[in-house]
N, C-alpha and C. Protein backbone atom coordinates (compact mmCIF):
# COMPACT_ATOMS: atom_id res chain seq x y z
N MET A 1 148.45 -16.58 79.58
CA MET A 1 149.54 -15.67 79.92
C MET A 1 149.78 -15.70 81.43
N ALA A 2 151.02 -15.71 81.83
CA ALA A 2 151.38 -15.76 83.24
C ALA A 2 151.04 -14.44 83.94
N LYS A 3 150.72 -14.53 85.20
CA LYS A 3 150.46 -13.34 85.99
C LYS A 3 151.75 -12.55 86.18
N ILE A 4 151.61 -11.25 86.39
CA ILE A 4 152.77 -10.38 86.59
C ILE A 4 153.61 -10.87 87.77
N THR A 5 152.96 -11.28 88.85
CA THR A 5 153.71 -11.74 90.03
C THR A 5 154.54 -12.98 89.71
N GLU A 6 153.99 -13.86 88.89
CA GLU A 6 154.74 -15.07 88.51
C GLU A 6 155.92 -14.73 87.60
N LEU A 7 155.71 -13.81 86.65
CA LEU A 7 156.79 -13.38 85.77
C LEU A 7 157.92 -12.74 86.58
N VAL A 8 157.54 -11.87 87.50
CA VAL A 8 158.54 -11.18 88.32
C VAL A 8 159.27 -12.16 89.23
N ALA A 9 158.54 -13.11 89.80
CA ALA A 9 159.19 -14.12 90.66
C ALA A 9 160.22 -14.91 89.86
N GLY A 10 159.89 -15.25 88.63
CA GLY A 10 160.82 -15.97 87.78
C GLY A 10 162.07 -15.16 87.46
N LEU A 11 161.89 -13.88 87.23
CA LEU A 11 163.02 -12.99 86.95
C LEU A 11 163.86 -12.75 88.20
N ALA A 12 163.18 -12.50 89.31
CA ALA A 12 163.86 -12.09 90.54
C ALA A 12 164.50 -13.24 91.31
N GLY A 13 163.93 -14.43 91.22
CA GLY A 13 164.40 -15.56 92.03
C GLY A 13 165.90 -15.77 92.02
N PRO A 14 166.53 -15.91 90.85
CA PRO A 14 167.98 -16.12 90.83
C PRO A 14 168.78 -14.97 91.44
N ALA A 15 168.34 -13.73 91.22
CA ALA A 15 169.05 -12.57 91.78
C ALA A 15 168.92 -12.54 93.30
N VAL A 16 167.75 -12.90 93.80
CA VAL A 16 167.53 -12.94 95.25
C VAL A 16 168.42 -14.02 95.87
N GLU A 17 168.46 -15.19 95.24
CA GLU A 17 169.31 -16.29 95.75
C GLU A 17 170.78 -15.92 95.68
N ALA A 18 171.20 -15.22 94.63
CA ALA A 18 172.59 -14.79 94.50
C ALA A 18 172.98 -13.83 95.63
N ALA A 19 172.00 -13.15 96.18
CA ALA A 19 172.25 -12.23 97.30
C ALA A 19 172.20 -12.97 98.64
N GLY A 20 172.02 -14.29 98.60
CA GLY A 20 172.00 -15.08 99.82
C GLY A 20 170.66 -15.06 100.53
N CYS A 21 169.62 -14.71 99.80
CA CYS A 21 168.28 -14.61 100.39
C CYS A 21 167.31 -15.56 99.70
N GLU A 22 166.11 -15.60 100.23
CA GLU A 22 165.03 -16.41 99.68
C GLU A 22 163.90 -15.47 99.30
N LEU A 23 163.30 -15.68 98.14
CA LEU A 23 162.15 -14.89 97.73
C LEU A 23 160.92 -15.44 98.45
N TRP A 24 160.35 -14.66 99.34
CA TRP A 24 159.20 -15.10 100.12
C TRP A 24 157.90 -14.88 99.37
N ASP A 25 157.75 -13.68 98.75
CA ASP A 25 156.50 -13.38 98.08
C ASP A 25 156.70 -12.20 97.12
N VAL A 26 155.79 -12.09 96.15
CA VAL A 26 155.75 -10.97 95.22
C VAL A 26 154.32 -10.45 95.21
N GLU A 27 154.18 -9.14 95.36
CA GLU A 27 152.86 -8.50 95.29
C GLU A 27 152.87 -7.45 94.19
N TYR A 28 151.77 -7.36 93.47
CA TYR A 28 151.56 -6.26 92.53
C TYR A 28 150.17 -5.74 92.83
N VAL A 29 150.12 -4.58 93.50
CA VAL A 29 148.84 -4.08 94.02
C VAL A 29 148.67 -2.59 93.71
N ARG A 30 147.42 -2.20 93.65
CA ARG A 30 147.08 -0.79 93.45
C ARG A 30 146.66 -0.22 94.80
N GLU A 31 147.33 0.85 95.19
CA GLU A 31 147.01 1.52 96.46
C GLU A 31 146.99 3.02 96.23
N ALA A 32 145.92 3.67 96.67
CA ALA A 32 145.78 5.12 96.55
C ALA A 32 146.05 5.61 95.12
N GLY A 33 145.58 4.86 94.13
CA GLY A 33 145.70 5.27 92.74
C GLY A 33 147.03 4.97 92.08
N SER A 34 147.97 4.35 92.81
CA SER A 34 149.28 4.02 92.24
C SER A 34 149.52 2.52 92.33
N TRP A 35 150.32 2.01 91.39
CA TRP A 35 150.68 0.59 91.39
C TRP A 35 151.99 0.38 92.13
N TYR A 36 152.06 -0.70 92.91
CA TYR A 36 153.26 -1.06 93.66
C TYR A 36 153.64 -2.51 93.36
N LEU A 37 154.91 -2.70 93.06
CA LEU A 37 155.47 -4.03 92.91
C LEU A 37 156.38 -4.24 94.10
N ARG A 38 156.05 -5.24 94.92
CA ARG A 38 156.81 -5.49 96.15
C ARG A 38 157.38 -6.90 96.16
N LEU A 39 158.66 -6.98 96.50
CA LEU A 39 159.31 -8.26 96.74
C LEU A 39 159.52 -8.38 98.24
N TYR A 40 159.18 -9.51 98.80
CA TYR A 40 159.45 -9.80 100.21
C TYR A 40 160.51 -10.89 100.25
N ILE A 41 161.59 -10.61 100.97
CA ILE A 41 162.70 -11.55 101.02
C ILE A 41 162.96 -11.99 102.46
N ASP A 42 163.68 -13.11 102.58
CA ASP A 42 164.00 -13.66 103.90
C ASP A 42 165.38 -14.31 103.82
N LYS A 43 166.00 -14.49 104.96
CA LYS A 43 167.22 -15.29 105.05
C LYS A 43 167.43 -15.67 106.50
N ALA A 44 168.20 -16.72 106.71
CA ALA A 44 168.51 -17.16 108.07
C ALA A 44 169.17 -16.00 108.80
N GLY A 45 168.73 -15.73 110.01
CA GLY A 45 169.29 -14.64 110.79
C GLY A 45 168.62 -13.30 110.52
N GLY A 46 167.75 -13.25 109.52
CA GLY A 46 167.01 -12.03 109.24
C GLY A 46 167.60 -11.20 108.12
N VAL A 47 166.77 -10.37 107.56
CA VAL A 47 167.12 -9.49 106.45
C VAL A 47 167.42 -8.11 107.00
N ASP A 48 168.45 -7.46 106.45
CA ASP A 48 168.73 -6.08 106.85
C ASP A 48 168.62 -5.16 105.64
N ILE A 49 168.80 -3.88 105.86
CA ILE A 49 168.64 -2.89 104.80
C ILE A 49 169.63 -3.11 103.66
N LEU A 50 170.80 -3.62 103.97
CA LEU A 50 171.79 -3.87 102.92
C LEU A 50 171.35 -5.01 102.00
N ASP A 51 170.70 -6.02 102.56
CA ASP A 51 170.15 -7.11 101.75
C ASP A 51 169.08 -6.55 100.80
N CYS A 52 168.20 -5.71 101.35
CA CYS A 52 167.13 -5.13 100.53
C CYS A 52 167.71 -4.27 99.41
N GLU A 53 168.74 -3.49 99.75
CA GLU A 53 169.36 -2.64 98.74
C GLU A 53 170.01 -3.48 97.63
N GLN A 54 170.74 -4.51 98.01
CA GLN A 54 171.41 -5.37 97.03
C GLN A 54 170.41 -6.03 96.09
N VAL A 55 169.35 -6.57 96.66
CA VAL A 55 168.32 -7.22 95.85
C VAL A 55 167.60 -6.20 94.98
N SER A 56 167.30 -5.03 95.53
CA SER A 56 166.61 -3.99 94.79
C SER A 56 167.40 -3.57 93.56
N ARG A 57 168.69 -3.34 93.73
CA ARG A 57 169.53 -2.91 92.60
C ARG A 57 169.57 -4.00 91.51
N ALA A 58 169.79 -5.23 91.92
CA ALA A 58 169.90 -6.33 90.95
C ALA A 58 168.58 -6.56 90.21
N VAL A 59 167.48 -6.62 90.95
CA VAL A 59 166.19 -6.92 90.34
C VAL A 59 165.68 -5.73 89.52
N SER A 60 165.96 -4.53 89.97
CA SER A 60 165.55 -3.34 89.23
C SER A 60 166.14 -3.35 87.83
N ASP A 61 167.42 -3.72 87.73
CA ASP A 61 168.07 -3.81 86.41
C ASP A 61 167.40 -4.88 85.55
N LEU A 62 167.06 -6.02 86.15
CA LEU A 62 166.39 -7.10 85.41
C LEU A 62 165.00 -6.66 84.93
N LEU A 63 164.30 -5.93 85.78
CA LEU A 63 162.96 -5.45 85.41
C LEU A 63 163.04 -4.43 84.27
N ASP A 64 164.05 -3.55 84.34
CA ASP A 64 164.23 -2.56 83.27
C ASP A 64 164.50 -3.26 81.94
N GLU A 65 165.31 -4.31 81.99
CA GLU A 65 165.68 -5.04 80.77
C GLU A 65 164.50 -5.84 80.20
N ALA A 66 163.82 -6.58 81.07
CA ALA A 66 162.71 -7.44 80.61
C ALA A 66 161.42 -6.66 80.37
N ASP A 67 161.21 -5.59 81.12
CA ASP A 67 160.03 -4.72 81.02
C ASP A 67 158.72 -5.51 81.01
N PRO A 68 158.46 -6.32 82.08
CA PRO A 68 157.26 -7.16 82.10
C PRO A 68 155.97 -6.43 82.48
N ILE A 69 156.08 -5.15 82.88
CA ILE A 69 154.90 -4.42 83.36
C ILE A 69 154.71 -3.16 82.53
N GLU A 70 153.53 -3.03 81.94
CA GLU A 70 153.21 -1.80 81.21
C GLU A 70 152.85 -0.71 82.21
N GLY A 71 153.24 0.49 81.92
CA GLY A 71 152.88 1.61 82.78
C GLY A 71 153.87 1.77 83.93
N SER A 72 153.60 2.78 84.74
CA SER A 72 154.52 3.08 85.84
C SER A 72 154.08 2.38 87.13
N TYR A 73 155.05 2.13 87.99
CA TYR A 73 154.79 1.50 89.27
C TYR A 73 155.96 1.85 90.20
N THR A 74 155.75 1.68 91.48
CA THR A 74 156.80 1.86 92.47
C THR A 74 157.31 0.49 92.86
N PHE A 75 158.62 0.31 92.83
CA PHE A 75 159.24 -0.97 93.15
C PHE A 75 159.82 -0.91 94.56
N GLU A 76 159.48 -1.90 95.39
CA GLU A 76 159.95 -1.95 96.77
C GLU A 76 160.45 -3.36 97.10
N VAL A 77 161.49 -3.43 97.93
CA VAL A 77 162.00 -4.70 98.43
C VAL A 77 162.06 -4.58 99.95
N SER A 78 161.51 -5.57 100.64
CA SER A 78 161.54 -5.53 102.11
C SER A 78 161.59 -6.94 102.68
N SER A 79 161.82 -6.98 103.97
CA SER A 79 161.81 -8.24 104.71
C SER A 79 160.40 -8.81 104.70
N ALA A 80 160.30 -10.11 104.74
CA ALA A 80 158.99 -10.76 104.83
C ALA A 80 158.34 -10.43 106.18
N GLY A 81 159.14 -10.07 107.17
CA GLY A 81 158.61 -9.66 108.47
C GLY A 81 158.48 -10.82 109.44
N ALA A 82 158.56 -10.50 110.69
CA ALA A 82 158.47 -11.52 111.74
C ALA A 82 157.07 -12.09 111.85
N GLU A 83 156.05 -11.29 111.49
CA GLU A 83 154.67 -11.76 111.56
C GLU A 83 154.08 -11.92 110.16
N ARG A 84 154.86 -12.58 109.32
CA ARG A 84 154.49 -12.75 107.91
C ARG A 84 153.30 -13.69 107.74
N PRO A 85 152.52 -13.46 106.69
CA PRO A 85 151.43 -14.39 106.39
C PRO A 85 151.97 -15.69 105.82
N LEU A 86 151.31 -16.78 106.13
CA LEU A 86 151.63 -18.08 105.56
C LEU A 86 150.69 -18.29 104.39
N LYS A 87 151.25 -18.58 103.21
CA LYS A 87 150.42 -18.68 102.01
C LYS A 87 150.49 -20.03 101.33
N ARG A 88 151.69 -20.57 101.21
CA ARG A 88 151.88 -21.82 100.47
C ARG A 88 151.98 -23.00 101.44
N PRO A 89 151.65 -24.21 100.98
CA PRO A 89 151.78 -25.38 101.86
C PRO A 89 153.18 -25.48 102.48
N GLY A 90 154.22 -25.15 101.74
CA GLY A 90 155.58 -25.20 102.27
C GLY A 90 155.79 -24.23 103.42
N ASP A 91 155.08 -23.10 103.41
CA ASP A 91 155.18 -22.13 104.52
C ASP A 91 154.64 -22.78 105.80
N TYR A 92 153.53 -23.48 105.67
CA TYR A 92 152.93 -24.13 106.84
C TYR A 92 153.83 -25.25 107.35
N GLU A 93 154.41 -26.01 106.44
CA GLU A 93 155.34 -27.08 106.85
C GLU A 93 156.52 -26.50 107.61
N ARG A 94 157.09 -25.45 107.05
CA ARG A 94 158.28 -24.83 107.64
C ARG A 94 158.03 -24.30 109.05
N PHE A 95 156.83 -23.77 109.29
CA PHE A 95 156.55 -23.13 110.57
C PHE A 95 155.62 -23.94 111.47
N MET A 96 155.51 -25.25 111.20
CA MET A 96 154.71 -26.13 112.05
C MET A 96 155.27 -26.04 113.47
N GLY A 97 154.39 -25.87 114.46
CA GLY A 97 154.81 -25.75 115.85
C GLY A 97 155.08 -24.31 116.28
N SER A 98 154.91 -23.37 115.36
CA SER A 98 155.14 -21.95 115.66
C SER A 98 153.84 -21.28 116.08
N PRO A 99 153.95 -20.20 116.87
CA PRO A 99 152.75 -19.43 117.22
C PRO A 99 152.18 -18.73 115.98
N VAL A 100 150.86 -18.81 115.82
CA VAL A 100 150.19 -18.18 114.68
C VAL A 100 148.92 -17.47 115.14
N LEU A 101 148.43 -16.60 114.27
CA LEU A 101 147.14 -15.96 114.45
C LEU A 101 146.32 -16.29 113.21
N VAL A 102 145.14 -16.86 113.43
CA VAL A 102 144.23 -17.20 112.33
C VAL A 102 143.09 -16.19 112.35
N LYS A 103 142.88 -15.54 111.20
CA LYS A 103 141.77 -14.61 111.06
C LYS A 103 140.73 -15.24 110.14
N LEU A 104 139.47 -15.15 110.55
CA LEU A 104 138.37 -15.76 109.79
C LEU A 104 137.54 -14.71 109.06
N TYR A 105 136.88 -15.14 108.00
CA TYR A 105 135.98 -14.25 107.27
C TYR A 105 134.75 -13.93 108.12
N LYS A 106 134.22 -14.94 108.80
CA LYS A 106 133.03 -14.77 109.63
C LYS A 106 133.34 -15.23 111.05
N ALA A 107 132.69 -14.60 112.01
CA ALA A 107 132.93 -14.93 113.41
C ALA A 107 132.52 -16.36 113.74
N ARG A 108 133.31 -16.97 114.61
CA ARG A 108 133.01 -18.30 115.16
C ARG A 108 133.08 -18.12 116.68
N ASP A 109 132.03 -18.54 117.35
CA ASP A 109 131.94 -18.36 118.81
C ASP A 109 132.16 -16.90 119.18
N GLY A 110 131.66 -15.97 118.32
CA GLY A 110 131.74 -14.54 118.61
C GLY A 110 133.10 -13.91 118.34
N ARG A 111 134.01 -14.65 117.73
CA ARG A 111 135.36 -14.13 117.47
C ARG A 111 135.76 -14.38 116.01
N LYS A 112 136.61 -13.48 115.51
CA LYS A 112 137.14 -13.66 114.16
C LYS A 112 138.64 -13.93 114.17
N GLU A 113 139.28 -13.84 115.34
CA GLU A 113 140.72 -14.08 115.45
C GLU A 113 140.99 -15.12 116.53
N PHE A 114 141.88 -16.06 116.19
CA PHE A 114 142.25 -17.12 117.11
C PHE A 114 143.77 -17.27 117.13
N ALA A 115 144.35 -17.20 118.31
CA ALA A 115 145.79 -17.38 118.47
C ALA A 115 146.06 -18.78 118.99
N GLY A 116 147.17 -19.37 118.54
CA GLY A 116 147.55 -20.68 119.01
C GLY A 116 148.84 -21.12 118.35
N VAL A 117 149.13 -22.39 118.47
CA VAL A 117 150.32 -22.96 117.86
C VAL A 117 149.89 -23.78 116.65
N LEU A 118 150.56 -23.56 115.54
CA LEU A 118 150.23 -24.29 114.31
C LEU A 118 150.48 -25.78 114.53
N ALA A 119 149.39 -26.56 114.42
CA ALA A 119 149.48 -27.99 114.70
C ALA A 119 149.21 -28.85 113.48
N GLY A 120 148.67 -28.24 112.41
CA GLY A 120 148.38 -29.03 111.23
C GLY A 120 147.94 -28.18 110.06
N TYR A 121 148.16 -28.73 108.87
CA TYR A 121 147.72 -28.08 107.65
C TYR A 121 147.48 -29.18 106.62
N GLU A 122 146.23 -29.26 106.14
CA GLU A 122 145.91 -30.28 105.16
C GLU A 122 144.85 -29.75 104.20
N ASN A 123 145.20 -29.71 102.91
CA ASN A 123 144.29 -29.24 101.87
C ASN A 123 143.69 -27.87 102.18
N GLY A 124 144.49 -27.00 102.80
CA GLY A 124 144.03 -25.65 103.11
C GLY A 124 143.41 -25.50 104.48
N ASP A 125 143.06 -26.60 105.13
CA ASP A 125 142.51 -26.53 106.49
C ASP A 125 143.65 -26.31 107.48
N VAL A 126 143.45 -25.38 108.41
CA VAL A 126 144.48 -25.01 109.38
C VAL A 126 144.06 -25.48 110.77
N THR A 127 144.95 -26.18 111.45
CA THR A 127 144.69 -26.66 112.80
C THR A 127 145.66 -25.98 113.76
N ILE A 128 145.11 -25.44 114.85
CA ILE A 128 145.95 -24.84 115.90
C ILE A 128 145.60 -25.46 117.24
N THR A 129 146.55 -25.39 118.16
CA THR A 129 146.28 -25.75 119.54
C THR A 129 146.43 -24.49 120.38
N ALA A 130 145.51 -24.34 121.30
CA ALA A 130 145.54 -23.21 122.24
C ALA A 130 145.30 -23.81 123.62
N GLY A 131 146.37 -23.90 124.39
CA GLY A 131 146.27 -24.60 125.67
C GLY A 131 146.04 -26.07 125.39
N GLU A 132 144.95 -26.62 125.93
CA GLU A 132 144.64 -28.03 125.69
C GLU A 132 143.58 -28.22 124.61
N ARG A 133 143.17 -27.13 124.01
CA ARG A 133 142.13 -27.17 122.98
C ARG A 133 142.75 -27.17 121.59
N THR A 134 142.27 -28.06 120.73
CA THR A 134 142.70 -28.12 119.33
C THR A 134 141.51 -27.75 118.46
N VAL A 135 141.76 -26.83 117.51
CA VAL A 135 140.69 -26.34 116.64
C VAL A 135 141.17 -26.41 115.19
N THR A 136 140.28 -26.90 114.30
CA THR A 136 140.58 -26.91 112.87
C THR A 136 139.65 -25.94 112.17
N PHE A 137 140.24 -25.12 111.32
CA PHE A 137 139.48 -24.14 110.55
C PHE A 137 139.51 -24.56 109.08
N PRO A 138 138.33 -24.80 108.48
CA PRO A 138 138.29 -25.16 107.06
C PRO A 138 138.83 -24.03 106.19
N LYS A 139 139.43 -24.39 105.10
CA LYS A 139 140.04 -23.42 104.18
C LYS A 139 139.08 -22.27 103.83
N ALA A 140 137.83 -22.58 103.58
CA ALA A 140 136.84 -21.58 103.18
C ALA A 140 136.59 -20.53 104.26
N GLU A 141 136.91 -20.83 105.52
CA GLU A 141 136.69 -19.89 106.62
C GLU A 141 137.90 -19.00 106.89
N VAL A 142 139.10 -19.43 106.44
CA VAL A 142 140.34 -18.74 106.81
C VAL A 142 140.64 -17.59 105.85
N ALA A 143 140.61 -16.36 106.40
CA ALA A 143 140.95 -15.18 105.62
C ALA A 143 142.47 -15.00 105.59
N LEU A 144 143.14 -15.32 106.71
CA LEU A 144 144.58 -15.11 106.84
C LEU A 144 145.12 -15.95 107.98
N CYS A 145 146.30 -16.48 107.78
CA CYS A 145 147.03 -17.15 108.85
C CYS A 145 148.44 -16.57 108.81
N ARG A 146 148.87 -15.98 109.92
CA ARG A 146 150.20 -15.39 109.95
C ARG A 146 150.93 -15.79 111.20
N LEU A 147 152.27 -15.70 111.14
CA LEU A 147 153.08 -15.96 112.32
C LEU A 147 152.75 -14.91 113.37
N ARG A 148 152.97 -15.27 114.61
CA ARG A 148 152.66 -14.36 115.73
C ARG A 148 153.84 -14.34 116.68
N ILE A 149 154.25 -13.16 117.06
CA ILE A 149 155.33 -13.01 118.01
C ILE A 149 154.74 -12.97 119.42
N GLU A 150 155.29 -13.79 120.28
CA GLU A 150 154.84 -13.80 121.69
C GLU A 150 155.84 -13.06 122.54
N PHE A 151 155.34 -12.23 123.42
CA PHE A 151 156.22 -11.47 124.33
C PHE A 151 156.12 -12.01 125.72
């Protein structure tokens, strides 16, 4: 049986595209005793509240009709965010050369966070450059890799 996030992505994808956006991610999580279904969307030039509203209305109707989730949940639609996590190989390809923050499960050289420019991604291993130093983090060590805004 398919996971809820996969079912919802399949239902929501066409509606998100019809709104001129891209489906970035789907989350179904339990927080503070309640279930939340979240869609994260993106588009060139950024997502605004009207995009979120349009997608929310369209997908909400699809969810009501298909009813893929038993029980109650809160449905939310939002922007993927400027400092979004990179999850799929295509995300890494798309943002190659961008500033990122890599968070590790265990400290390396006394640190668990490393900032740099995304320089490579292969089989889950993440490579960044920071100044003249290049560092590769094996997939098993990487807890999170997300875009980073530089000021």
